[in-house]
Short mmCIF file of C-alpha atoms and ligand atoms in Angstrom, two decimals:
data_model
loop_
_atom_site.label_atom_id
_atom_site.label_comp_id
_atom_site.label_asym_id
_atom_site.label_seq_id
_atom_site.Cartn_x
_atom_site.Cartn_y
_atom_site.Cartn_z
CA MET A 193 -7.21 -20.29 -12.56
CA ALA A 194 -5.51 -20.03 -15.97
CA GLU A 195 -2.01 -18.98 -16.06
CA PRO A 196 -1.77 -15.16 -16.92
CA ARG A 197 -0.41 -14.65 -20.50
CA SER A 198 1.10 -11.64 -19.43
CA ILE A 199 1.18 -9.15 -16.50
CA ALA A 200 1.61 -5.24 -17.14
CA ILE A 201 2.63 -2.89 -14.58
CA VAL A 202 1.83 0.88 -15.31
CA GLY A 203 4.36 3.07 -13.45
CA GLY A 204 7.94 1.56 -12.67
CA GLY A 205 8.35 3.77 -9.28
CA LEU A 206 8.91 2.33 -5.95
CA MET A 207 5.72 0.20 -5.92
CA GLY A 208 5.69 -0.67 -9.39
CA ALA A 209 9.21 -2.39 -9.34
CA GLY A 210 8.43 -4.23 -6.04
CA ILE A 211 5.02 -5.71 -7.59
CA ALA A 212 7.02 -6.44 -10.63
CA GLN A 213 9.34 -8.56 -8.44
CA VAL A 214 6.79 -10.33 -6.95
CA PHE A 215 5.33 -11.60 -10.16
CA ILE A 216 8.63 -12.21 -11.94
CA ALA A 217 9.65 -14.31 -8.85
CA ALA A 218 6.69 -16.55 -9.31
CA GLY A 219 7.39 -17.33 -13.11
CA HIS A 220 4.93 -14.73 -14.80
CA PRO A 221 5.95 -12.47 -17.81
CA VAL A 222 6.00 -8.87 -16.52
CA THR A 223 6.01 -5.80 -18.70
CA VAL A 224 6.71 -2.50 -16.97
CA PHE A 225 5.40 0.83 -18.52
CA GLU A 226 7.46 3.74 -17.14
CA PRO A 227 7.40 7.10 -18.96
CA ALA A 228 10.55 8.61 -17.02
CA ALA A 229 13.91 7.24 -18.46
CA GLN A 230 15.85 7.32 -15.36
CA ALA A 231 13.17 5.28 -13.39
CA ARG A 232 12.50 3.04 -16.36
CA HIS A 233 16.33 2.23 -16.64
CA SER A 234 16.64 1.20 -13.09
CA VAL A 235 13.57 -1.06 -12.96
CA ARG A 236 15.48 -4.18 -13.56
CA GLU A 237 18.32 -3.27 -10.95
CA ARG A 238 15.57 -2.50 -8.32
CA VAL A 239 13.69 -5.90 -8.95
CA ALA A 240 17.19 -7.66 -8.79
CA ALA A 241 17.76 -5.84 -5.32
CA ASP A 242 14.48 -7.14 -4.09
CA LEU A 243 15.59 -10.66 -5.40
CA ARG A 244 18.93 -10.59 -3.67
CA LEU A 245 16.89 -9.55 -0.29
CA LEU A 246 14.90 -12.69 -0.58
CA ASN A 247 17.79 -14.69 -1.42
CA ARG A 248 16.35 -15.44 -4.81
CA ASP A 249 18.41 -15.52 -8.16
CA GLU A 250 18.72 -11.92 -9.28
CA ALA A 251 19.14 -13.03 -12.84
CA LEU A 252 15.29 -13.55 -12.93
CA ALA A 253 15.22 -9.79 -13.24
CA ASP A 254 16.54 -9.81 -16.54
CA ALA A 255 13.13 -11.11 -17.79
CA VAL A 256 11.26 -8.08 -16.82
CA VAL A 257 10.47 -6.10 -19.87
CA THR A 258 10.39 -2.34 -19.64
CA THR A 259 9.08 0.28 -22.07
CA SER A 260 7.86 3.73 -22.59
CA ASP A 261 5.10 2.67 -25.02
CA LEU A 262 1.91 2.00 -23.02
CA ALA A 263 0.06 0.16 -25.75
CA GLN A 264 2.88 -2.21 -26.14
CA ALA A 265 2.84 -2.91 -22.52
CA VAL A 266 -0.65 -3.77 -22.10
CA ALA A 267 -1.60 -5.16 -25.64
CA GLN A 268 -1.23 -9.00 -24.57
CA ALA A 269 -1.93 -8.22 -20.75
CA ASP A 270 -4.25 -10.54 -18.88
CA PHE A 271 -3.73 -8.52 -15.67
CA VAL A 272 -2.78 -4.91 -15.31
CA THR A 273 -1.65 -3.08 -12.27
CA GLU A 274 -1.50 0.80 -12.21
CA ALA A 275 1.15 2.13 -9.73
CA GLY A 276 1.45 5.57 -11.07
CA PRO A 277 1.41 8.95 -9.13
CA GLU A 278 -1.55 9.16 -6.37
CA LYS A 279 -3.31 11.70 -8.46
CA LEU A 280 -6.92 11.11 -9.35
CA ASP A 281 -6.99 13.07 -12.90
CA LEU A 282 -4.02 11.11 -13.84
CA LYS A 283 -5.20 7.70 -12.64
CA GLN A 284 -8.59 8.28 -14.59
CA SER A 285 -6.50 9.28 -17.45
CA ILE A 286 -4.38 6.18 -17.41
CA PHE A 287 -7.40 3.95 -16.82
CA ALA A 288 -9.04 5.42 -19.89
CA GLN A 289 -6.13 4.33 -21.83
CA LEU A 290 -6.07 1.00 -20.24
CA VAL A 291 -9.51 0.13 -21.35
CA ALA A 292 -8.89 1.17 -25.03
CA LEU A 293 -5.45 -0.53 -25.19
CA SER A 294 -5.62 -3.72 -23.47
CA PRO A 295 -7.50 -6.86 -24.12
CA PRO A 296 -11.29 -6.86 -23.64
CA THR A 297 -10.94 -9.56 -20.88
CA ALA A 298 -8.06 -8.12 -18.94
CA ILE A 299 -8.64 -7.28 -15.35
CA LEU A 300 -7.31 -3.71 -14.41
CA ALA A 301 -6.31 -2.89 -11.02
CA SER A 302 -5.13 0.33 -9.40
CA ASN A 303 -2.52 0.30 -6.29
CA THR A 304 -4.04 3.71 -5.11
CA SER A 305 -3.42 4.07 -1.47
CA VAL A 306 -6.59 5.88 -0.54
CA ILE A 307 -8.54 7.03 -3.50
CA PRO A 308 -11.92 5.05 -4.10
CA ILE A 309 -11.64 2.92 -7.08
CA HIS A 310 -15.02 3.91 -8.57
CA ARG A 311 -13.67 7.36 -8.76
CA ILE A 312 -10.91 6.18 -10.89
CA ALA A 313 -13.20 4.02 -12.99
CA ALA A 314 -16.13 6.59 -13.35
CA GLY A 315 -17.65 6.64 -16.70
CA LEU A 316 -15.62 3.84 -18.14
CA PRO A 317 -17.60 0.89 -19.65
CA THR A 318 -15.76 -1.96 -18.12
CA GLY A 319 -16.41 -1.49 -14.43
CA GLU A 320 -16.65 -5.25 -13.95
CA ARG A 321 -13.22 -5.56 -14.74
CA ILE A 322 -11.76 -2.94 -12.61
CA LEU A 323 -10.70 -3.26 -9.16
CA GLY A 324 -8.21 -2.15 -6.50
CA THR A 325 -5.12 -4.20 -5.40
CA HIS A 326 -3.58 -2.16 -2.67
CA TRP A 327 0.16 -3.48 -1.94
CA TRP A 328 2.01 -2.28 0.99
CA ASN A 329 5.58 -1.18 0.76
CA PRO A 330 7.84 -3.20 0.29
CA PRO A 331 5.81 -5.80 -1.76
CA ALA A 332 8.62 -8.23 -1.49
CA LEU A 333 8.22 -8.60 2.24
CA ILE A 334 4.62 -7.32 3.14
CA PRO A 335 2.02 -10.20 2.86
CA LEU A 336 -1.09 -8.02 2.40
CA VAL A 337 -2.85 -6.84 -0.58
CA GLU A 338 -6.19 -5.23 -0.25
CA VAL A 339 -8.49 -6.47 -3.35
CA VAL A 340 -11.00 -3.81 -3.31
CA GLN A 341 -14.41 -4.51 -5.06
CA THR A 342 -16.69 -1.68 -6.38
CA ALA A 343 -20.18 -2.06 -7.05
CA GLN A 344 -19.56 -2.74 -10.52
CA THR A 345 -16.78 -5.07 -10.05
CA SER A 346 -17.48 -8.73 -10.79
CA ALA A 347 -17.26 -11.37 -8.23
CA GLN A 348 -15.49 -13.48 -10.97
CA SER A 349 -12.89 -10.75 -11.16
CA VAL A 350 -12.39 -10.43 -7.42
CA ARG A 351 -12.00 -14.30 -7.43
CA TRP A 352 -9.58 -14.39 -10.20
CA VAL A 353 -7.32 -11.68 -8.63
CA MET A 354 -7.55 -13.48 -5.19
CA GLU A 355 -6.46 -16.66 -6.74
CA LEU A 356 -3.49 -15.08 -8.82
CA LEU A 357 -2.08 -12.99 -5.45
CA THR A 358 -2.44 -16.36 -3.51
CA SER A 359 -0.57 -18.25 -5.95
CA VAL A 360 2.19 -15.69 -6.07
CA GLY A 361 2.63 -15.91 -2.09
CA LYS A 362 0.70 -13.02 -1.03
CA SER A 363 -2.20 -12.82 1.77
CA PRO A 364 -5.02 -11.03 -0.23
CA ALA A 365 -7.85 -9.59 1.67
CA HIS A 366 -11.35 -9.18 0.01
CA ILE A 367 -12.60 -5.53 0.82
CA ALA A 368 -16.26 -5.66 -0.04
CA LYS A 369 -17.01 -1.98 -0.01
CA ASP A 370 -14.93 0.68 -2.10
CA VAL A 371 -14.36 3.34 0.90
CA PRO A 372 -11.72 5.79 0.83
CA GLY A 373 -8.35 4.27 2.56
CA PHE A 374 -9.88 0.97 2.23
CA VAL A 375 -9.51 -1.14 5.61
CA ALA A 376 -5.92 -0.89 6.70
CA ASN A 377 -5.14 2.66 5.86
CA ARG A 378 -8.23 3.68 7.37
CA LEU A 379 -7.42 1.87 10.73
CA GLN A 380 -3.91 3.29 10.67
CA HIS A 381 -4.72 6.93 10.03
CA ALA A 382 -7.75 6.81 12.68
CA LEU A 383 -4.65 5.94 15.04
CA TRP A 384 -2.40 8.83 13.57
CA ARG A 385 -5.18 11.43 13.98
CA GLU A 386 -5.74 10.39 17.64
CA ALA A 387 -1.83 10.39 18.15
CA ILE A 388 -1.47 13.79 16.65
CA ALA A 389 -4.45 15.39 18.56
CA MET A 390 -2.98 14.03 21.74
CA VAL A 391 0.48 15.58 21.01
CA ALA A 392 -1.27 18.97 20.00
CA GLU A 393 -3.17 18.91 23.27
CA GLY A 394 0.05 18.33 25.37
CA VAL A 395 -1.13 15.00 26.64
CA CYS A 396 2.58 13.81 26.01
CA ASP A 397 5.21 14.50 23.57
CA ALA A 398 5.70 12.58 20.46
CA ALA A 399 8.59 10.33 21.62
CA THR A 400 6.31 9.32 24.59
CA LEU A 401 3.51 8.69 22.44
CA ASP A 402 5.50 6.33 20.25
CA ALA A 403 6.93 4.53 23.06
CA CYS A 404 3.36 4.04 24.55
CA VAL A 405 2.40 2.10 21.58
CA LYS A 406 5.75 0.26 20.75
CA ASN A 407 5.77 -1.00 24.56
CA SER A 408 2.07 -2.08 24.86
CA PHE A 409 -0.39 -3.14 22.03
CA GLY A 410 2.09 -2.40 19.22
CA LEU A 411 3.91 -5.60 20.29
CA ARG A 412 0.95 -7.97 19.90
CA LEU A 413 -0.70 -6.39 16.84
CA ALA A 414 1.03 -8.92 14.42
CA VAL A 415 -0.95 -12.00 16.37
CA LEU A 416 -3.88 -10.28 17.79
CA GLY A 417 -6.19 -7.97 15.42
CA PRO A 418 -8.36 -5.44 17.15
CA LEU A 419 -11.71 -7.45 16.99
CA GLU A 420 -9.86 -10.78 18.40
CA ASN A 421 -8.63 -8.73 21.05
CA ALA A 422 -12.17 -7.41 21.82
CA ASP A 423 -13.31 -10.94 22.01
CA LEU A 424 -10.41 -12.05 23.99
CA VAL A 425 -11.13 -9.48 26.80
CA GLY A 426 -14.98 -9.76 26.42
CA LEU A 427 -17.51 -7.28 24.56
CA ASP A 428 -19.08 -6.32 27.93
CA LEU A 429 -15.63 -4.99 29.03
CA THR A 430 -15.23 -3.29 25.83
CA LEU A 431 -18.53 -1.66 25.99
CA ASP A 432 -17.86 -0.31 29.33
CA ILE A 433 -14.69 1.15 28.18
CA HIS A 434 -16.28 2.50 25.13
CA ARG A 435 -18.92 4.36 27.04
CA THR A 436 -16.28 6.48 28.73
CA ILE A 437 -13.60 6.80 26.02
CA ILE A 438 -15.41 7.11 22.58
CA PRO A 439 -17.04 10.57 23.34
CA GLU A 440 -13.65 11.72 24.24
CA LEU A 441 -11.61 10.75 21.16
CA ASN A 442 -10.74 13.40 18.58
CA ARG A 443 -13.34 13.66 15.73
CA ASP A 444 -11.86 16.55 13.51
CA SER A 445 -13.04 16.26 10.28
CA GLY A 446 -9.99 17.68 8.50
CA PRO A 447 -6.07 17.25 9.30
CA ASN A 448 -5.02 18.39 12.58
CA PRO A 449 -3.76 22.15 12.62
CA LEU A 450 -0.52 21.11 14.07
CA LEU A 451 0.20 18.82 11.00
CA GLU A 452 -0.58 21.62 8.83
CA GLU A 453 1.57 24.04 10.68
CA ARG A 454 4.51 21.81 10.60
CA VAL A 455 4.49 21.36 6.96
CA ALA A 456 3.88 25.03 6.26
CA ALA A 457 7.04 25.49 8.10
CA GLY A 458 8.89 22.87 6.29
CA GLU A 459 9.28 20.51 9.07
CA LEU A 460 8.54 17.42 6.92
CA GLY A 461 10.22 14.61 9.10
CA PHE A 462 13.15 12.54 8.03
CA LYS A 463 13.07 14.94 4.55
CA SER A 464 14.06 17.85 6.55
CA GLY A 465 15.36 16.53 9.90
CA VAL A 466 12.58 17.89 11.93
CA GLY A 467 8.89 16.66 12.01
CA PHE A 468 7.22 15.86 15.13
CA ARG A 469 10.57 15.01 16.57
CA THR A 470 14.09 16.43 15.60
CA TRP A 471 16.21 13.70 14.06
CA SER A 472 19.93 13.32 13.73
CA PRO A 473 21.17 11.44 10.62
CA GLN A 474 22.46 8.67 12.84
CA GLU A 475 19.04 8.42 14.60
CA MET A 476 17.36 8.34 11.10
CA ASP A 477 19.89 5.48 10.05
CA ASP A 478 19.32 3.74 13.35
CA LEU A 479 15.54 3.81 12.86
CA ARG A 480 15.77 2.48 9.02
CA ARG A 481 18.09 -0.44 10.18
CA ARG A 482 15.60 -1.45 12.93
CA LEU A 483 12.68 -1.38 10.54
CA ARG A 484 14.55 -3.44 7.83
CA ALA A 485 15.53 -5.89 10.45
CA GLN A 486 11.95 -6.24 11.73
CA ARG A 487 10.83 -6.79 8.23
CA GLN A 488 13.16 -9.62 7.53
CA GLY A 489 12.45 -11.28 10.88
CA PRO A 490 15.02 -12.99 12.87
CA PRO A 491 17.88 -14.80 11.20
CA GLU A 492 17.13 -18.54 10.78
N1 NAD B 295 4.93 4.21 -1.58
C1 NAD B 295 4.29 3.42 -0.81
O1 NAD B 295 4.46 3.20 0.32
C2 NAD B 295 2.94 3.08 -1.46
C3 NAD B 295 2.24 1.85 -0.61
C4 NAD B 295 0.91 1.61 -1.28
C5 NAD B 295 0.63 2.17 -2.39
N2 NAD B 295 1.07 3.19 -2.87
C6 NAD B 295 0.60 3.94 -4.21
O2 NAD B 295 1.27 3.19 -5.23
C7 NAD B 295 1.02 4.25 -6.32
C8 NAD B 295 2.65 4.53 -6.72
O3 NAD B 295 3.52 4.91 -5.75
P1 NAD B 295 4.97 4.99 -5.54
O4 NAD B 295 5.28 5.03 -4.13
O5 NAD B 295 5.50 3.71 -6.27
O6 NAD B 295 5.31 6.15 -6.40
P2 NAD B 295 6.52 6.57 -7.22
O7 NAD B 295 6.72 8.07 -7.51
O8 NAD B 295 7.80 5.90 -6.78
O9 NAD B 295 6.22 5.92 -8.63
C9 NAD B 295 5.34 6.33 -9.42
C10 NAD B 295 5.72 6.21 -10.97
O10 NAD B 295 4.78 6.56 -11.95
C11 NAD B 295 5.49 7.20 -13.15
N3 NAD B 295 4.44 8.01 -13.77
C12 NAD B 295 4.37 9.27 -13.96
N4 NAD B 295 3.46 9.51 -14.90
C13 NAD B 295 2.88 8.48 -15.21
C14 NAD B 295 1.85 7.87 -16.13
N5 NAD B 295 1.07 9.03 -16.84
N6 NAD B 295 1.54 6.73 -16.21
C15 NAD B 295 2.34 5.52 -15.43
N7 NAD B 295 3.50 5.99 -14.82
C16 NAD B 295 3.45 7.34 -14.50
C17 NAD B 295 6.50 7.94 -12.26
O11 NAD B 295 7.54 8.26 -13.36
C18 NAD B 295 7.13 6.99 -11.35
O12 NAD B 295 8.12 6.31 -11.64
C19 NAD B 295 0.65 5.56 -5.76
O13 NAD B 295 -0.78 5.50 -6.14
C20 NAD B 295 0.70 5.61 -4.20
O14 NAD B 295 -0.26 6.08 -3.50
C21 NAD B 295 2.29 3.73 -2.44
#
């Protein structure tokens, strides 16, 4: 793979700064376009914070170029990652500008969480160079990037991006079909749908449900994927279990009414101190601390 001349990141919020850190730490020139002055001015400090977290030289962050001029950000870019707000019409408008302003060979990626990439690229003439790269927060620590191929994306574009992401230390996964939510978020939210439905039906309370996950299959998920697990226990046993349980699983086609009610009541979770459970400031801090410690792994 040829060295990228320049990487542009469009949107310097939480994810944009995190993605910038990964590329700058790997020695690639990075320019971040961010329209909001406050976010733009804090990009380098947030990149430096990630570098400190990784025990890397935080001075590397000084090399990140920030700008409020989209044309300047992408004019020399070989690879553009869009990490703007999760709104389809906004992403469509950003991509239309990227096609007009970036070099005709640049590969254009969206970091959308769940929007199918072909909807963002609809009507654009350069579909073979457009794909999804779905990073996970925080990009500094989470290995997976889902590389989402649409019906138009060329195999060459996919290969180039997979190689680039591997070279910067990530674990890219090629997602061959552009379905909403891609793979990992679909799986995650299939689990959340069933979890919310069980609490709504009074099977158990939210704390008990979380404990059931954390003290059982949650412990082994990092080393045993669901299909490895099925192979391990045997597909015959899996089939017997599915004959009983699959007809019983929640199949609502929209969000659970319990979730809608909580949101309408302003019960948003940590943001308001009440969600599926009530959280004291101390409990929220403790949970955040446990999560940070788990992400960083045990001390060496
Ligand atoms: N937060 C997560 O955990 C996470 C994980 C994976 C993917 N994502 C996706 O990444 C994208 C960014 O999410 P985030 O959490 O960084 O959001 P964010 O709100 O922190 O950042 C978005 C940034 O885009 C900027 N922006 C606004 N209008 C813009 C425009 N026209 N062009 C470019 N930038 C613009 C905003 O000023 C803001 O700084 C979303 O699509 C989100 O769904 C988020």
